[in-house]
Coordinates of C-alpha atoms and ligand atoms in Angstrom, one line a residue:
M28 CA -110.6 106.3 -97.3
P29 CA -107.1 104.8 -97.0
K30 CA -104.5 107.4 -96.3
F31 CA -102.0 108.0 -99.0
R32 CA -98.5 107.4 -97.8
K33 CA -95.6 108.7 -99.7
K34 CA -92.8 106.1 -99.9
T35 CA -89.7 107.6 -98.5
K36 CA -86.5 106.0 -99.5
K37 CA -83.9 105.7 -96.8
P38 CA -80.6 107.2 -98.1
R39 CA -78.2 104.4 -98.7
R40 CA -75.2 104.5 -96.5
A41 CA -71.8 103.9 -98.1
M42 CA -70.4 100.5 -97.0
T43 CA -66.7 99.8 -96.9
E44 CA -64.9 96.6 -96.0
M45 CA -63.0 97.0 -92.8
S46 CA -61.9 95.1 -89.8
T47 CA -63.4 95.9 -86.4
A48 CA -60.0 97.3 -85.4
E49 CA -59.8 99.5 -88.5
A50 CA -63.3 100.9 -87.9
A51 CA -62.5 101.6 -84.2
V52 CA -59.2 103.4 -85.1
A53 CA -60.8 105.4 -87.9
T54 CA -63.4 106.5 -85.4
L55 CA -60.9 107.6 -82.8
I56 CA -59.1 109.7 -85.5
A57 CA -62.5 111.2 -86.7
H58 CA -63.1 112.4 -83.2
G59 CA -59.8 114.2 -83.0
L60 CA -57.8 111.7 -80.9
D61 CA -54.2 111.6 -82.1
T62 CA -52.5 109.5 -79.4
V63 CA -53.1 106.1 -77.8
Y64 CA -51.2 105.3 -74.6
A65 CA -50.7 101.6 -74.7
L66 CA -49.3 98.3 -73.7
P67 CA -49.7 95.6 -76.3
G68 CA -50.4 91.9 -76.1
I69 CA -51.9 89.1 -78.2
H70 CA -55.5 90.0 -77.4
N71 CA -55.1 93.3 -79.2
D72 CA -52.7 92.3 -82.0
H73 CA -55.2 93.2 -84.7
L74 CA -55.9 96.6 -83.0
F75 CA -52.1 97.4 -82.9
D76 CA -51.9 96.4 -86.6
A77 CA -54.7 98.9 -87.3
F78 CA -52.7 101.5 -85.3
Q79 CA -49.7 100.7 -87.5
G80 CA -51.8 101.3 -90.6
A81 CA -53.0 104.7 -89.3
S82 CA -49.6 105.8 -87.9
E83 CA -49.7 109.1 -89.9
N84 CA -52.7 110.3 -87.8
L85 CA -52.4 108.4 -84.6
R86 CA -49.3 108.0 -82.4
V87 CA -48.9 105.0 -80.1
V88 CA -47.0 105.7 -76.9
H89 CA -46.1 102.4 -75.3
T90 CA -45.3 102.3 -71.6
R91 CA -43.6 99.8 -69.3
H92 CA -46.6 99.0 -67.1
E93 CA -50.4 99.4 -67.8
Q94 CA -50.7 101.8 -64.9
G95 CA -48.3 104.1 -66.8
A96 CA -50.4 104.0 -69.9
A97 CA -53.6 104.8 -68.1
Y98 CA -52.1 107.5 -65.9
M99 CA -50.5 109.0 -69.1
A100 CA -54.0 109.2 -70.7
L101 CA -55.3 110.7 -67.5
G102 CA -52.6 113.4 -67.4
A103 CA -53.1 114.2 -71.1
A104 CA -56.9 114.5 -70.5
L105 CA -56.4 116.7 -67.4
A106 CA -53.9 119.0 -69.1
T107 CA -55.9 119.5 -72.3
G108 CA -59.5 119.0 -71.2
K109 CA -59.9 116.8 -74.3
P110 CA -60.7 113.1 -74.6
Q111 CA -57.7 110.7 -74.5
T112 CA -57.4 106.9 -74.7
Y113 CA -55.4 104.0 -73.6
T114 CA -55.4 100.3 -74.4
V115 CA -54.5 97.2 -72.4
V116 CA -55.0 93.5 -72.5
P117 CA -57.8 91.9 -70.4
G118 CA -57.5 90.6 -66.8
P119 CA -54.1 91.7 -65.4
G120 CA -53.7 94.5 -68.0
L121 CA -57.1 95.9 -67.0
L122 CA -56.4 95.5 -63.3
N123 CA -53.0 97.1 -63.6
S124 CA -54.6 100.2 -65.1
G125 CA -57.4 100.1 -62.5
A126 CA -56.2 102.8 -60.1
A127 CA -55.8 105.3 -62.9
L128 CA -59.2 104.6 -64.3
L129 CA -60.7 104.9 -60.8
T130 CA -58.9 108.3 -60.4
A131 CA -60.2 109.4 -63.9
Y132 CA -63.7 108.6 -62.6
G133 CA -63.1 110.6 -59.4
M134 CA -61.8 113.5 -61.4
N135 CA -64.5 113.4 -64.2
A136 CA -61.7 113.0 -66.7
P137 CA -62.5 111.9 -70.3
V138 CA -60.3 108.8 -70.5
L139 CA -61.4 106.0 -72.8
A140 CA -60.1 102.5 -71.8
I141 CA -60.0 100.1 -74.7
I142 CA -59.7 96.7 -73.2
G143 CA -59.1 93.3 -74.8
Q144 CA -61.2 90.2 -74.1
I145 CA -60.9 86.4 -74.4
P146 CA -62.6 84.7 -77.3
A147 CA -66.2 85.8 -77.6
A148 CA -67.7 82.3 -77.3
A149 CA -65.7 81.5 -74.2
I150 CA -66.7 84.5 -72.1
G151 CA -68.4 83.5 -68.8
K152 CA -67.5 79.8 -69.1
G153 CA -64.5 79.8 -66.7
H154 CA -62.3 77.6 -69.0
G155 CA -59.2 79.5 -67.9
H156 CA -58.2 81.3 -71.1
L157 CA -55.1 83.5 -71.1
H158 CA -55.9 86.7 -69.1
E159 CA -59.4 85.5 -68.3
I160 CA -61.1 87.3 -65.4
R161 CA -64.6 86.6 -64.1
D162 CA -67.2 89.1 -65.2
Q163 CA -64.8 91.6 -66.7
A164 CA -67.8 93.6 -68.0
G165 CA -69.1 93.8 -64.4
I166 CA -65.8 95.0 -63.1
V167 CA -65.5 97.6 -65.8
A168 CA -69.1 98.8 -65.3
R169 CA -68.2 99.7 -61.7
L170 CA -65.3 101.8 -62.8
V171 CA -67.0 103.9 -65.4
D172 CA -70.5 105.2 -66.3
H173 CA -70.4 104.2 -69.9
A174 CA -69.2 100.7 -70.8
S175 CA -69.8 98.8 -74.0
F176 CA -68.8 95.7 -75.8
I177 CA -68.0 95.3 -79.5
R178 CA -69.3 92.1 -81.1
D179 CA -68.6 92.7 -84.8
P180 CA -67.1 95.2 -87.3
A181 CA -70.5 96.7 -88.3
E182 CA -71.1 98.1 -84.8
A183 CA -67.5 99.1 -83.9
S184 CA -67.6 102.7 -85.2
A185 CA -71.0 103.6 -83.6
K186 CA -69.9 102.1 -80.3
V187 CA -66.5 103.9 -80.2
A188 CA -68.2 107.1 -81.2
R189 CA -70.9 106.8 -78.5
A190 CA -68.2 106.0 -75.9
I191 CA -66.2 109.1 -76.8
Q192 CA -69.3 111.3 -76.9
S193 CA -70.4 109.9 -73.5
M194 CA -67.2 111.3 -71.9
S195 CA -68.2 114.9 -72.4
H196 CA -72.0 114.5 -72.3
R197 CA -73.5 115.9 -69.1
R198 CA -71.0 115.0 -66.3
P199 CA -67.7 114.2 -68.0
G200 CA -65.9 111.1 -67.1
P201 CA -64.1 108.0 -68.4
A202 CA -65.6 105.3 -70.6
A203 CA -64.6 101.8 -71.5
I204 CA -64.9 99.4 -74.5
E205 CA -64.2 95.7 -74.5
C206 CA -63.5 93.7 -77.6
P207 CA -62.7 90.0 -77.8
I208 CA -59.5 88.7 -79.3
D209 CA -61.3 87.0 -82.2
V210 CA -63.4 90.2 -83.1
W211 CA -60.7 92.8 -83.6
G212 CA -59.5 91.2 -86.9
K213 CA -63.0 90.2 -88.3
R214 CA -63.7 91.9 -91.6
A215 CA -67.0 92.9 -93.0
L216 CA -68.8 95.7 -94.9
V217 CA -69.3 98.4 -92.4
P218 CA -71.4 101.6 -92.5
S219 CA -69.5 104.9 -92.8
I220 CA -67.3 106.0 -89.9
A221 CA -69.2 107.9 -87.2
T222 CA -68.2 111.6 -87.0
P223 CA -68.5 113.8 -83.9
A224 CA -72.0 114.9 -83.0
A225 CA -72.6 118.6 -82.3
P226 CA -73.1 119.1 -78.6
P227 CA -76.7 119.8 -77.7
P228 CA -77.3 123.6 -77.1
P229 CA -77.2 124.4 -73.4
K230 CA -80.6 124.3 -71.7
I231 CA -80.9 127.0 -69.1
D232 CA -83.7 127.2 -66.7
S233 CA -84.3 130.9 -66.6
D234 CA -86.6 130.7 -63.5
K235 CA -83.9 129.0 -61.5
V236 CA -81.3 131.4 -62.8
R237 CA -83.5 134.3 -61.5
A238 CA -84.0 132.5 -58.2
A239 CA -80.2 132.1 -57.9
A240 CA -79.6 135.7 -58.8
K241 CA -82.0 136.8 -56.1
I242 CA -80.2 134.8 -53.4
L243 CA -76.8 136.0 -54.5
G244 CA -77.9 139.5 -55.2
K245 CA -79.4 139.9 -51.8
A246 CA -76.7 138.2 -49.8
G247 CA -74.1 140.4 -48.1
R248 CA -71.3 137.9 -48.0
V249 CA -71.0 135.4 -50.8
L250 CA -68.4 132.7 -51.1
I251 CA -67.8 131.0 -54.4
V252 CA -66.5 127.5 -54.3
A253 CA -64.8 126.2 -57.5
G254 CA -64.2 122.6 -58.3
G255 CA -63.1 120.7 -61.4
G256 CA -66.4 121.6 -63.1
A257 CA -65.4 125.2 -63.0
E258 CA -62.2 124.9 -64.9
D259 CA -63.8 126.0 -68.2
A260 CA -65.6 128.9 -66.5
S261 CA -62.7 130.9 -65.2
P262 CA -63.6 134.2 -67.0
E263 CA -67.2 133.9 -65.7
I264 CA -66.2 133.2 -62.2
T265 CA -63.6 136.0 -62.2
L266 CA -66.3 138.4 -63.3
L267 CA -68.8 137.1 -60.7
S268 CA -66.2 137.4 -58.0
D269 CA -65.7 141.0 -58.9
I270 CA -69.4 141.8 -59.2
L271 CA -70.3 140.1 -55.9
Q272 CA -66.9 140.9 -54.2
A273 CA -67.0 137.2 -53.5
P274 CA -63.8 135.3 -52.6
V275 CA -63.3 132.1 -54.6
L276 CA -62.2 129.0 -52.8
G277 CA -60.2 126.3 -54.7
Y278 CA -58.5 123.3 -53.1
R279 CA -57.3 120.9 -55.7
R280 CA -58.8 121.2 -59.2
G281 CA -60.4 124.5 -58.5
R282 CA -57.0 126.1 -58.0
G283 CA -56.3 128.8 -60.6
V284 CA -60.0 129.2 -61.6
L285 CA -59.5 132.6 -60.0
D286 CA -55.8 133.6 -60.4
S287 CA -54.0 133.3 -57.1
R288 CA -52.6 136.8 -57.6
D289 CA -56.1 138.1 -56.9
P290 CA -56.4 138.5 -53.1
L291 CA -60.0 137.2 -53.4
S292 CA -58.6 133.8 -54.5
V293 CA -58.4 131.6 -51.3
T294 CA -57.5 128.1 -50.3
L295 CA -58.8 125.9 -47.4
P296 CA -57.9 127.8 -44.2
L297 CA -59.3 131.1 -45.4
G298 CA -62.1 129.3 -47.1
R299 CA -63.2 127.9 -43.8
E300 CA -63.3 131.3 -42.2
L301 CA -65.2 132.7 -45.1
W302 CA -67.6 129.8 -45.1
A303 CA -68.4 130.5 -41.4
E304 CA -69.2 134.1 -42.2
A305 CA -71.0 133.6 -45.5
D306 CA -74.8 134.1 -46.0
A307 CA -74.7 132.6 -49.5
V308 CA -72.5 130.1 -51.3
L309 CA -72.2 129.7 -55.1
A310 CA -70.7 126.2 -55.6
V311 CA -69.6 125.5 -59.1
G312 CA -68.6 122.0 -60.3
T313 CA -67.7 120.7 -56.9
R314 CA -69.0 118.0 -54.7
L315 CA -68.8 120.4 -51.7
L316 CA -68.2 117.3 -49.5
N317 CA -65.6 118.8 -47.1
P318 CA -67.3 122.2 -46.6
I319 CA -70.7 120.6 -45.9
T320 CA -69.5 117.7 -43.8
Q321 CA -66.5 119.2 -42.0
W322 CA -67.3 122.8 -41.7
G323 CA -71.1 122.4 -41.5
I324 CA -74.2 124.1 -42.7
D325 CA -77.2 125.8 -41.1
K326 CA -80.5 127.5 -42.2
T327 CA -78.9 130.9 -42.6
L328 CA -76.5 129.7 -45.3
H329 CA -78.1 129.7 -48.7
I330 CA -76.4 127.5 -51.2
V331 CA -76.7 127.8 -55.0
R332 CA -75.1 124.9 -56.9
V333 CA -74.1 124.7 -60.5
D334 CA -73.3 121.2 -61.7
A335 CA -73.3 119.2 -65.0
D336 CA -74.8 116.2 -63.1
P337 CA -78.4 116.5 -62.1
E338 CA -77.9 114.1 -59.2
E339 CA -74.9 115.8 -57.7
P340 CA -76.3 119.0 -56.1
A341 CA -78.7 117.2 -53.6
R342 CA -76.4 114.2 -52.9
I343 CA -75.4 115.4 -49.5
S344 CA -77.8 118.2 -48.7
K345 CA -80.4 119.9 -50.9
P346 CA -79.4 123.3 -52.0
K347 CA -81.7 126.3 -52.3
V348 CA -81.2 126.3 -56.0
A349 CA -79.6 123.8 -58.4
L350 CA -78.6 124.9 -61.9
V351 CA -77.8 121.9 -64.0
G352 CA -75.6 122.0 -67.1
D353 CA -72.2 123.4 -68.3
A354 CA -71.0 126.0 -65.9
A355 CA -69.9 128.7 -68.3
P356 CA -73.2 129.4 -70.1
I357 CA -75.2 129.1 -66.9
L358 CA -72.9 131.6 -65.1
R359 CA -73.2 134.0 -68.1
A360 CA -77.0 133.9 -67.7
L361 CA -76.5 134.4 -64.0
I362 CA -74.3 137.4 -64.6
D363 CA -76.9 139.0 -66.9
E364 CA -79.5 138.5 -64.3
L365 CA -77.4 139.8 -61.4
V366 CA -76.7 143.0 -63.3
R367 CA -80.4 143.9 -62.7
F368 CA -79.8 143.9 -59.0
N369 CA -77.5 146.9 -59.5
I370 CA -75.2 145.5 -56.9
G371 CA -72.9 148.0 -55.3
R372 CA -70.6 145.9 -53.0
T373 CA -68.0 147.3 -50.7
P374 CA -64.7 146.3 -52.2
R375 CA -63.1 143.5 -50.2
R376 CA -59.6 143.7 -51.6
D377 CA -58.0 145.4 -48.6
E378 CA -59.8 143.1 -46.2
L379 CA -58.6 140.0 -48.1
L380 CA -55.1 141.3 -48.5
E381 CA -54.9 141.7 -44.7
R382 CA -56.4 138.2 -44.1
Q383 CA -54.0 136.6 -46.6
A384 CA -51.1 138.2 -44.8
K385 CA -52.3 136.8 -41.5
L386 CA -52.7 133.4 -43.0
R387 CA -49.2 133.6 -44.3
Q388 CA -48.0 134.1 -40.8
R389 CA -49.8 131.0 -39.6
L390 CA -48.6 129.0 -42.6
A391 CA -45.0 129.9 -41.7
K392 CA -45.2 126.8 -39.6
L393 CA -44.7 125.0 -42.9
A394 CA -41.5 127.0 -43.7
P395 CA -39.5 124.0 -45.1
Q396 CA -42.2 123.1 -47.6
L397 CA -43.0 126.8 -48.5
A398 CA -39.3 127.5 -49.3
F399 CA -39.2 124.7 -51.9
L400 CA -42.6 125.8 -53.3
E401 CA -41.3 129.4 -53.7
A402 CA -38.3 128.1 -55.6
I403 CA -40.5 126.0 -57.9
R404 CA -43.0 128.9 -58.6
A405 CA -40.1 131.2 -59.3
E406 CA -38.8 128.9 -62.1
L407 CA -42.0 127.4 -63.5
P408 CA -43.4 129.8 -66.2
E409 CA -46.9 131.1 -65.9
D410 CA -48.3 128.5 -68.3
G411 CA -46.2 125.7 -66.9
I412 CA -48.0 122.8 -65.3
Y413 CA -47.4 121.6 -61.8
V414 CA -48.4 117.9 -61.2
D415 CA -49.0 117.2 -57.5
E416 CA -48.4 114.1 -55.5
V417 CA -49.5 112.8 -52.1
T418 CA -46.4 114.2 -50.4
Q419 CA -45.4 116.9 -47.9
I420 CA -44.6 119.4 -50.6
G421 CA -47.9 118.4 -52.3
F422 CA -50.1 119.0 -49.3
A423 CA -48.5 122.4 -48.7
A424 CA -48.9 123.3 -52.4
R425 CA -52.6 122.8 -52.3
L426 CA -52.7 125.4 -49.6
A427 CA -50.0 127.9 -50.7
F428 CA -48.7 127.3 -54.2
P429 CA -49.8 130.3 -56.4
V430 CA -51.8 129.0 -59.4
Y431 CA -52.5 131.4 -62.2
K432 CA -54.7 129.5 -64.6
P433 CA -57.0 126.4 -64.6
R434 CA -55.4 123.1 -65.7
T435 CA -52.0 124.2 -64.6
F436 CA -52.2 122.5 -61.2
L437 CA -53.0 118.8 -61.5
S438 CA -53.9 117.2 -58.2
P439 CA -55.4 113.7 -57.9
G440 CA -58.8 114.5 -56.6
Y441 CA -60.5 112.6 -53.8
Q442 CA -58.7 109.3 -54.5
D443 CA -55.5 111.1 -53.5
N444 CA -53.7 108.0 -54.7
L445 CA -50.0 107.8 -53.9
G446 CA -48.0 107.0 -57.0
W447 CA -50.1 108.7 -59.6
G448 CA -47.7 111.6 -60.1
Y449 CA -44.8 110.7 -62.4
A450 CA -46.8 108.9 -65.1
T451 CA -49.6 111.4 -65.0
A452 CA -47.1 114.2 -65.4
L453 CA -45.5 112.3 -68.3
G454 CA -48.9 112.2 -70.1
A455 CA -49.5 115.9 -69.4
Q456 CA -46.1 116.8 -70.8
H457 CA -46.6 114.5 -73.8
A458 CA -50.0 116.2 -74.6
R459 CA -48.7 119.7 -73.8
N460 CA -45.3 119.8 -75.4
D461 CA -45.6 123.6 -75.7
V462 CA -45.2 124.2 -72.0
P463 CA -42.9 122.8 -69.3
V464 CA -44.5 120.3 -66.9
L465 CA -43.1 119.6 -63.4
S466 CA -43.7 116.3 -61.6
I467 CA -43.4 116.7 -57.8
N468 CA -42.9 113.5 -55.8
G469 CA -41.9 112.0 -52.5
D470 CA -39.5 109.1 -52.6
G471 CA -42.4 106.8 -51.7
G472 CA -44.7 107.9 -54.5
F473 CA -42.1 108.2 -57.2
L474 CA -41.2 104.6 -57.3
Y475 CA -44.7 103.5 -58.2
T476 CA -44.2 104.7 -61.8
G477 CA -40.5 105.7 -61.8
N478 CA -40.0 102.9 -64.3
E479 CA -41.7 105.1 -66.9
L480 CA -38.5 107.1 -67.1
A481 CA -37.9 104.5 -69.8
T482 CA -41.0 105.8 -71.6
A483 CA -39.8 109.4 -71.2
L484 CA -36.6 108.4 -73.0
R485 CA -38.2 106.1 -75.6
H486 CA -40.7 108.8 -76.6
N487 CA -38.5 111.8 -75.9
I488 CA -40.8 113.5 -73.4
P489 CA -38.9 116.3 -71.7
L490 CA -40.5 116.0 -68.3
V491 CA -38.7 117.3 -65.3
A492 CA -39.4 115.4 -62.0
I493 CA -38.4 116.5 -58.6
V494 CA -38.1 113.7 -55.9
F495 CA -38.0 114.8 -52.3
V496 CA -36.1 112.1 -50.5
D497 CA -36.7 111.7 -46.8
G498 CA -36.2 108.0 -46.7
A499 CA -39.7 107.4 -45.5
F500 CA -43.4 107.3 -46.2
G501 CA -43.0 110.5 -44.4
N502 CA -46.7 111.2 -43.8
V503 CA -47.3 107.8 -42.3
R504 CA -44.1 108.0 -40.2
R505 CA -45.1 111.4 -38.7
I506 CA -48.6 110.1 -37.8
Q507 CA -47.0 107.1 -36.1
Q508 CA -44.6 109.4 -34.2
E509 CA -47.2 112.0 -33.2
E510 CA -50.4 109.9 -32.7
F511 CA -49.1 106.4 -31.9
G512 CA -46.3 107.1 -29.4
N513 CA -43.5 106.7 -31.9
R514 CA -44.5 103.0 -32.6
L515 CA -43.0 103.0 -36.0
I516 CA -43.9 100.3 -38.6
A517 CA -43.7 100.0 -42.3
C518 CA -42.7 103.5 -43.0
D519 CA -38.9 103.6 -43.5
L520 CA -37.6 103.1 -47.0
A521 CA -34.5 101.7 -48.7
N522 CA -33.9 104.0 -51.6
P523 CA -31.8 103.8 -54.8
D524 CA -29.4 106.6 -55.6
F525 CA -32.0 108.5 -57.6
V526 CA -29.5 110.4 -59.6
K527 CA -27.8 107.2 -60.7
Y528 CA -31.2 105.6 -61.2
A529 CA -32.2 108.4 -63.7
E530 CA -28.9 108.2 -65.4
S531 CA -29.2 104.5 -65.9
F532 CA -32.2 105.1 -68.1
G533 CA -30.3 107.8 -70.0
A534 CA -32.1 110.7 -68.3
A535 CA -30.4 113.7 -66.8
G536 CA -29.9 113.2 -63.0
R537 CA -29.2 116.0 -60.6
R538 CA -29.0 116.5 -56.9
A539 CA -30.1 119.8 -55.3
R540 CA -29.6 120.5 -51.6
G541 CA -32.0 123.1 -50.4
P542 CA -34.3 125.5 -52.2
D543 CA -31.6 127.7 -53.7
E544 CA -29.9 124.8 -55.4
L545 CA -33.3 123.5 -56.5
R546 CA -33.9 126.9 -58.2
V547 CA -30.7 126.7 -60.2
A548 CA -31.3 123.0 -61.1
L549 CA -34.9 123.8 -62.2
R550 CA -33.9 126.8 -64.3
E551 CA -31.2 124.8 -66.2
S552 CA -33.4 121.7 -66.5
I553 CA -36.4 123.5 -67.8
A554 CA -34.2 125.3 -70.4
R555 CA -32.6 122.0 -71.6
R556 CA -36.0 120.3 -72.2
E557 CA -34.9 116.7 -71.7
P558 CA -36.1 113.9 -69.4
T559 CA -34.7 114.9 -66.0
L560 CA -34.9 113.8 -62.4
I561 CA -33.8 116.2 -59.6
E562 CA -33.2 114.5 -56.3
V563 CA -33.7 116.7 -53.3
P564 CA -32.6 115.2 -49.9
V565 CA -34.8 116.5 -47.1
G566 CA -35.5 115.9 -43.5
A567 CA -38.9 115.3 -41.8
M568 CA -41.4 118.1 -42.4
P569 CA -43.9 119.8 -40.2
S570 CA -47.5 118.5 -40.4
P571 CA -49.9 120.4 -42.7
W572 CA -53.0 118.7 -41.4
E573 CA -54.3 121.4 -39.1
F574 CA -54.8 123.5 -42.3
I575 CA -56.6 120.7 -44.1
M576 CA -58.7 118.7 -41.7
M577 CA -60.5 121.6 -39.9
S578 CA -63.2 121.6 -37.3
R579 CA -66.9 122.6 -37.7
A580 CA -67.4 126.2 -38.3
R581 CA -71.2 126.5 -38.3
G582 CA -74.4 124.4 -37.7
K583 CA -74.6 121.5 -35.3
Ligands
LIG16 C1 -52.5 104.3 -53.4 C2 -52.2 104.8 -52.0 N1 -51.6 104.0 -51.1 C3 -51.3 104.5 -49.9 C4 -51.6 105.8 -49.5 C5 -51.3 106.2 -48.1 N2 -50.2 107.2 -48.0 C6 -50.5 108.6 -48.0 S1 -49.1 109.5 -48.0 C7 -48.1 108.1 -47.9 C8 -46.6 108.3 -47.8 C9 -46.1 109.1 -48.9 O1 -44.7 109.0 -48.9 P1 -43.8 109.8 -49.9 O2 -44.2 109.7 -51.2 O3 -42.3 109.5 -49.6 O4 -44.1 111.3 -49.4 P2 -43.7 112.0 -48.0 O5 -44.9 111.9 -47.1 O6 -42.5 111.3 -47.4 O7 -43.4 113.4 -48.4 C10 -48.9 107.0 -48.0 C11 -48.3 105.6 -47.9 C12 -52.2 106.6 -50.5 N3 -52.6 107.8 -50.3 N4 -52.5 106.1 -51.7
LIG17 MG1 -40.9 110.3 -48.4

């Protein structure tokens, strides 16, 4: 007998006439994005026209170089933890933004790059169209995990929505969309605008959680290592640290996950000592590259890893247990399980207080850097955001600057790319107008994006930047002095007068000689809330490297 099939009518979806650009912009807004960091050009004219039409809901912050736009989006993403976007023309525009996109990838930051393209029919033909670059899609695909290409208005909304969702799905990270010059303006009936999809409920493997709890519950000396993936699990890690009396190591993005005022919050030098003594490690949202490869592992060190990316935990060395997913719900399940172990740990507060004091004595070698950092910490409010650079003050800050909360210490991750600082801080300050942001720079790094002072003025972004001026790529210079018999090359710099430089843009320019003057300048500048540059003349500074690149502590 033939089966009776009920005819089900597909619900008709409302169709509206829109351009590709309008559908893309409406989708950005529907997903809560309210700013586009941008540098325009003919390939994206229709896109900018759609921005113009949506200006009540979406601000365009235009910069003076594409790296500025991309770093601003990165800074905004890091400071808020929310998706951000930037847009550039193809070819040179894309490449100019490349270092920032690479850094976003390294830092798992949700930054959406919207990139123009040459006419659709000409792609791959090598005719030499304006801004043409061979295999742009291939280049983009190597910079992000999710890349797509919009061919017509009907698919624009779904593709933009998928790109945004991809940035927070599983391991977060940047995404990219290309759209050709002759597609942005195309009009057609398009399906309704895609809205945010609810995130899938966390899947927690309770057997693995139990196995992890067993390891950590039985261990005598646990060390927690927090990376960028732990930023949203600060309460859970704080509680776990207390239950297990486990110190928490943070270096760059993990700083502040456990408040630095807690003596169990440690940075690299103490972290290495504790790694050497630990019988178990709980590593949350970190690659764990340096501890495993520099400090070493052996059979007596039992490692439990929590990571959003299923491939990450075993990349260098297989852990005892890998828990895959968002850190916070997994750690809550782990806490519930650990309670059963009825752990009564000897409090380690006094021990760690003593060890921190000893470390401070050792770090006194970095006195010039530490005096400046003390001045900065004294004036930067608790919620204020410190944006790091690859500079002497920056290296010392990673070791010794007290950080009270996640997302208040932005440091460039494993790319450690000189020059990211000023524009990234500008994006952070733009997105977090409610708190002061400080950009810390060397004279070498600052001039990579110092031109964005013009953006600070144009968009009224009250960022305060400090530039430590030693007239050199100081780090390079010291290495040449100490390790290459003072054979100096390519390290001395001709500098502008930074105060006049800032003033020429219309920003406030100040000079502070020494930490005391810096404190006063910072207090006044933070209170005034206007684009400011504080130049701090300095001499050569002592090397921090013995506290960062450390020798093996266990294993072969
Ligand atoms: C993109 C990039 N290029 C080059 C380097 C190598 N590098 C590391 S530190 C440094 C010098 C930094 O000079 P400056 O900003 O003045 O800071 P200082 O060391 O003088 O405090 C250089 C060139 C880098 N880390 N990133
Ligand atoms: Mg310098």
